[in-house]
Amino acid sequence: MLNNQANSLALAILEEANTAFVIVNAELTLIYANPASEILLSQSRQRLSQQNLQQLASHYHFNPTYIENIFTHKNAFTESETTLFIDSHPVLVAISATYLNFENKDYVIIEMHCIEQQRKISQFHYQEHQQKAAKDLVRGLAHEIKNPLGGLRGAAQLLESELPDPELKEFTQIIIEQADRLTTLVNRLLGPQTPGQRGEHNLHSVLEKVRKLVNMDLPENIRIKIDYDPSIPDFEMQPDQLQQALLNIVQNAIQALNTLPDRKSKIILKTRTAHQVIINGVLQRLTAEIKIIDNGPGIPEHLKSTLFYPMVTGRSDGTGLGLSIAQELIKQHRGRIECHSREGYTEFVIYLPLTI
């Protein structure tokens, strides 16, 4: 009686577990999958149970050899990070496989735990720390440069007033113009320091202003498409600063698409709501999700980890400040920005908390 109770309890635990468990018998046929495995593997238990190990390995693109060897060596196996392709999308998981002999029959219990979210959070915190250090360094240098620039400009103006020959003033004007140009650059390096006056505004009004601005000078081979969710409510924002952040990202997309002038290109502005999003370590129940998608060449691999750093750019004529400023403005709105890119597809995703 006790064994039956224990078996029932064990089964109940597996059924309620958040971790995916599947069991394979000695014929390498899957004989059990718990509800969590249905969610992770995006297949019903009925469909999973109709497949053997080789079919599963082919479907999810993993090597079945280490599971087969467990039956031979009667041992265990753990892989802390491996990639399964689920619905054609790579998903990072931790896998453990353990040998079990039950009623003189051999089985392997496979435990799978998705670590994609944990990895993203870890990478986010690391990159955020690195970005903050880089921005603090750049801002410190900018402050040090700004004061001498003011003195240089003032000295040039005094010198200009004392020059007897008007033609010589051409040179002092060059000094003043270049000092002003550098001051503008330094001010951009310092970036926005305060969030500005906020109020409740409509997100799509801001996006439409961005679309109208870029359409005024949009190359003929580029089209901007919209896919808005009209149910997103007005929420607290500083519209001019949010517009600047979105404009910087859209302009970056246009510049990337301009490297492919001979083909039809598009930018998609898409909005949705997203639930249970972690922003700066805080779980937000409901957020506005803004996607800016283009079909350009993609972001070079060597730039992906430093994309939001100041002064990082893939263009010879770029300042590398647009995305850095955009990220700072999104942070001031208690939001998060991330980027996913491959050849032919780049997607910037912005999450902004909604008060409900």
Coordinates of N, CA, C and O in Angstrom, one line a residue, residues 40-41 60-64 66-67 77-86 89-96 110-116 119:
L40 N 7.4 23.4 -22.8 CA 8.7 23.7 -23.3 C 8.9 23.2 -24.7 O 9.5 23.9 -25.5
L41 N 8.5 22.0 -25.0 CA 8.7 21.4 -26.3 C 7.7 21.7 -27.3 O 7.8 21.4 -28.5
Y60 N 14.3 18.2 -32.7 CA 14.8 19.3 -31.9 C 16.3 19.6 -32.0 O 16.8 20.4 -31.3
H61 N 16.9 18.9 -33.0 CA 18.3 19.1 -33.3 C 19.2 18.9 -32.1 O 20.0 19.8 -31.7
F62 N 19.2 17.8 -31.5 CA 20.2 17.5 -30.4 C 20.8 16.1 -30.7 O 20.2 15.3 -31.5
N63 N 21.9 15.8 -30.1 CA 22.6 14.5 -30.3 C 22.1 13.5 -29.3 O 22.2 13.7 -28.1
P64 N 21.5 12.4 -29.7 CA 20.9 11.4 -28.8 C 21.9 10.4 -28.2 O 21.5 9.6 -27.3
Y66 N 24.3 10.6 -26.1 CA 24.6 10.5 -24.7 C 23.5 9.9 -23.9 O 23.7 9.3 -22.9
I67 N 22.3 10.0 -24.4 CA 21.1 9.3 -23.7 C 21.2 7.8 -24.0 O 21.0 7.0 -23.1
F77 N 24.0 11.9 -16.9 CA 24.6 12.9 -17.8 C 24.0 14.2 -17.5 O 22.8 14.3 -17.3
T78 N 24.8 15.3 -17.5 CA 24.3 16.6 -17.3 C 25.0 17.6 -18.3 O 26.2 17.5 -18.5
E79 N 24.1 18.4 -18.9 CA 24.6 19.4 -19.8 C 24.1 20.7 -19.4 O 22.8 20.9 -19.4
S80 N 24.9 21.6 -18.9 CA 24.4 22.9 -18.3 C 23.8 23.8 -19.3 O 23.0 24.6 -19.0
E81 N 24.4 23.7 -20.5 CA 23.8 24.6 -21.6 C 23.8 23.9 -22.9 O 24.9 23.4 -23.4
T82 N 22.6 23.7 -23.4 CA 22.5 23.1 -24.8 C 21.4 23.8 -25.5 O 20.5 24.4 -24.8
T83 N 21.4 23.8 -26.8 CA 20.4 24.5 -27.6 C 19.4 23.5 -28.3 O 19.9 22.6 -29.0
L84 N 18.2 23.6 -28.0 CA 17.1 22.9 -28.7 C 16.4 23.9 -29.7 O 16.2 25.0 -29.4
F85 N 16.1 23.4 -30.9 CA 15.4 24.2 -31.8 C 13.9 23.8 -31.7 O 13.5 22.8 -32.1
I86 N 13.1 24.7 -31.1 CA 11.7 24.5 -30.8 C 10.9 25.5 -31.7 O 11.1 26.7 -31.6
H89 N 13.0 27.9 -33.5 CA 13.7 29.0 -32.8 C 14.6 28.3 -31.8 O 14.2 27.4 -31.1
P90 N 15.9 28.8 -31.7 CA 16.8 28.2 -30.7 C 16.4 28.6 -29.3 O 16.1 29.7 -29.0
V91 N 16.4 27.6 -28.4 CA 16.1 27.8 -27.0 C 17.2 27.2 -26.2 O 17.5 26.0 -26.3
L92 N 17.7 27.9 -25.2 CA 18.8 27.4 -24.4 C 18.2 26.7 -23.2 O 17.4 27.2 -22.5
V93 N 18.7 25.5 -23.0 CA 18.1 24.7 -21.9 C 19.3 23.9 -21.2 O 20.4 23.7 -21.7
A94 N 19.0 23.6 -19.9 CA 19.9 22.7 -19.1 C 19.3 21.3 -19.1 O 18.1 21.2 -18.9
I95 N 20.0 20.3 -19.4 CA 19.5 18.9 -19.5 C 20.2 18.0 -18.6 O 21.5 18.0 -18.5
S96 N 19.5 17.2 -17.8 CA 20.0 16.1 -17.0 C 19.3 14.8 -17.4 O 18.1 14.8 -17.5
I110 N 14.7 12.1 -18.3 CA 15.4 13.3 -18.8 C 14.7 14.5 -18.2 O 13.5 14.7 -18.3
E111 N 15.5 15.4 -17.6 CA 15.0 16.6 -17.0 C 15.5 17.8 -17.8 O 16.7 17.9 -18.1
M112 N 14.6 18.7 -18.2 CA 15.0 19.9 -19.0 C 14.5 21.1 -18.3 O 13.3 21.2 -17.9
H113 N 15.3 22.1 -18.3 CA 15.0 23.4 -17.6 C 15.4 24.5 -18.5 O 16.6 24.6 -18.9
C114 N 14.5 25.3 -19.0 CA 14.8 26.5 -19.8 C 15.6 27.5 -19.1 O 15.1 28.0 -18.0
I115 N 16.7 27.9 -19.6 CA 17.6 28.9 -18.9 C 17.7 30.1 -19.8 O 18.6 31.0 -19.5
E116 N 16.9 30.2 -20.8 CA 17.0 31.4 -21.7 C 16.8 32.7 -21.0 O 17.6 33.6 -21.2
R119 N 19.6 33.5 -18.6 CA 20.8 34.0 -19.3 C 20.7 35.4 -19.8 O 21.6 36.2 -19.8

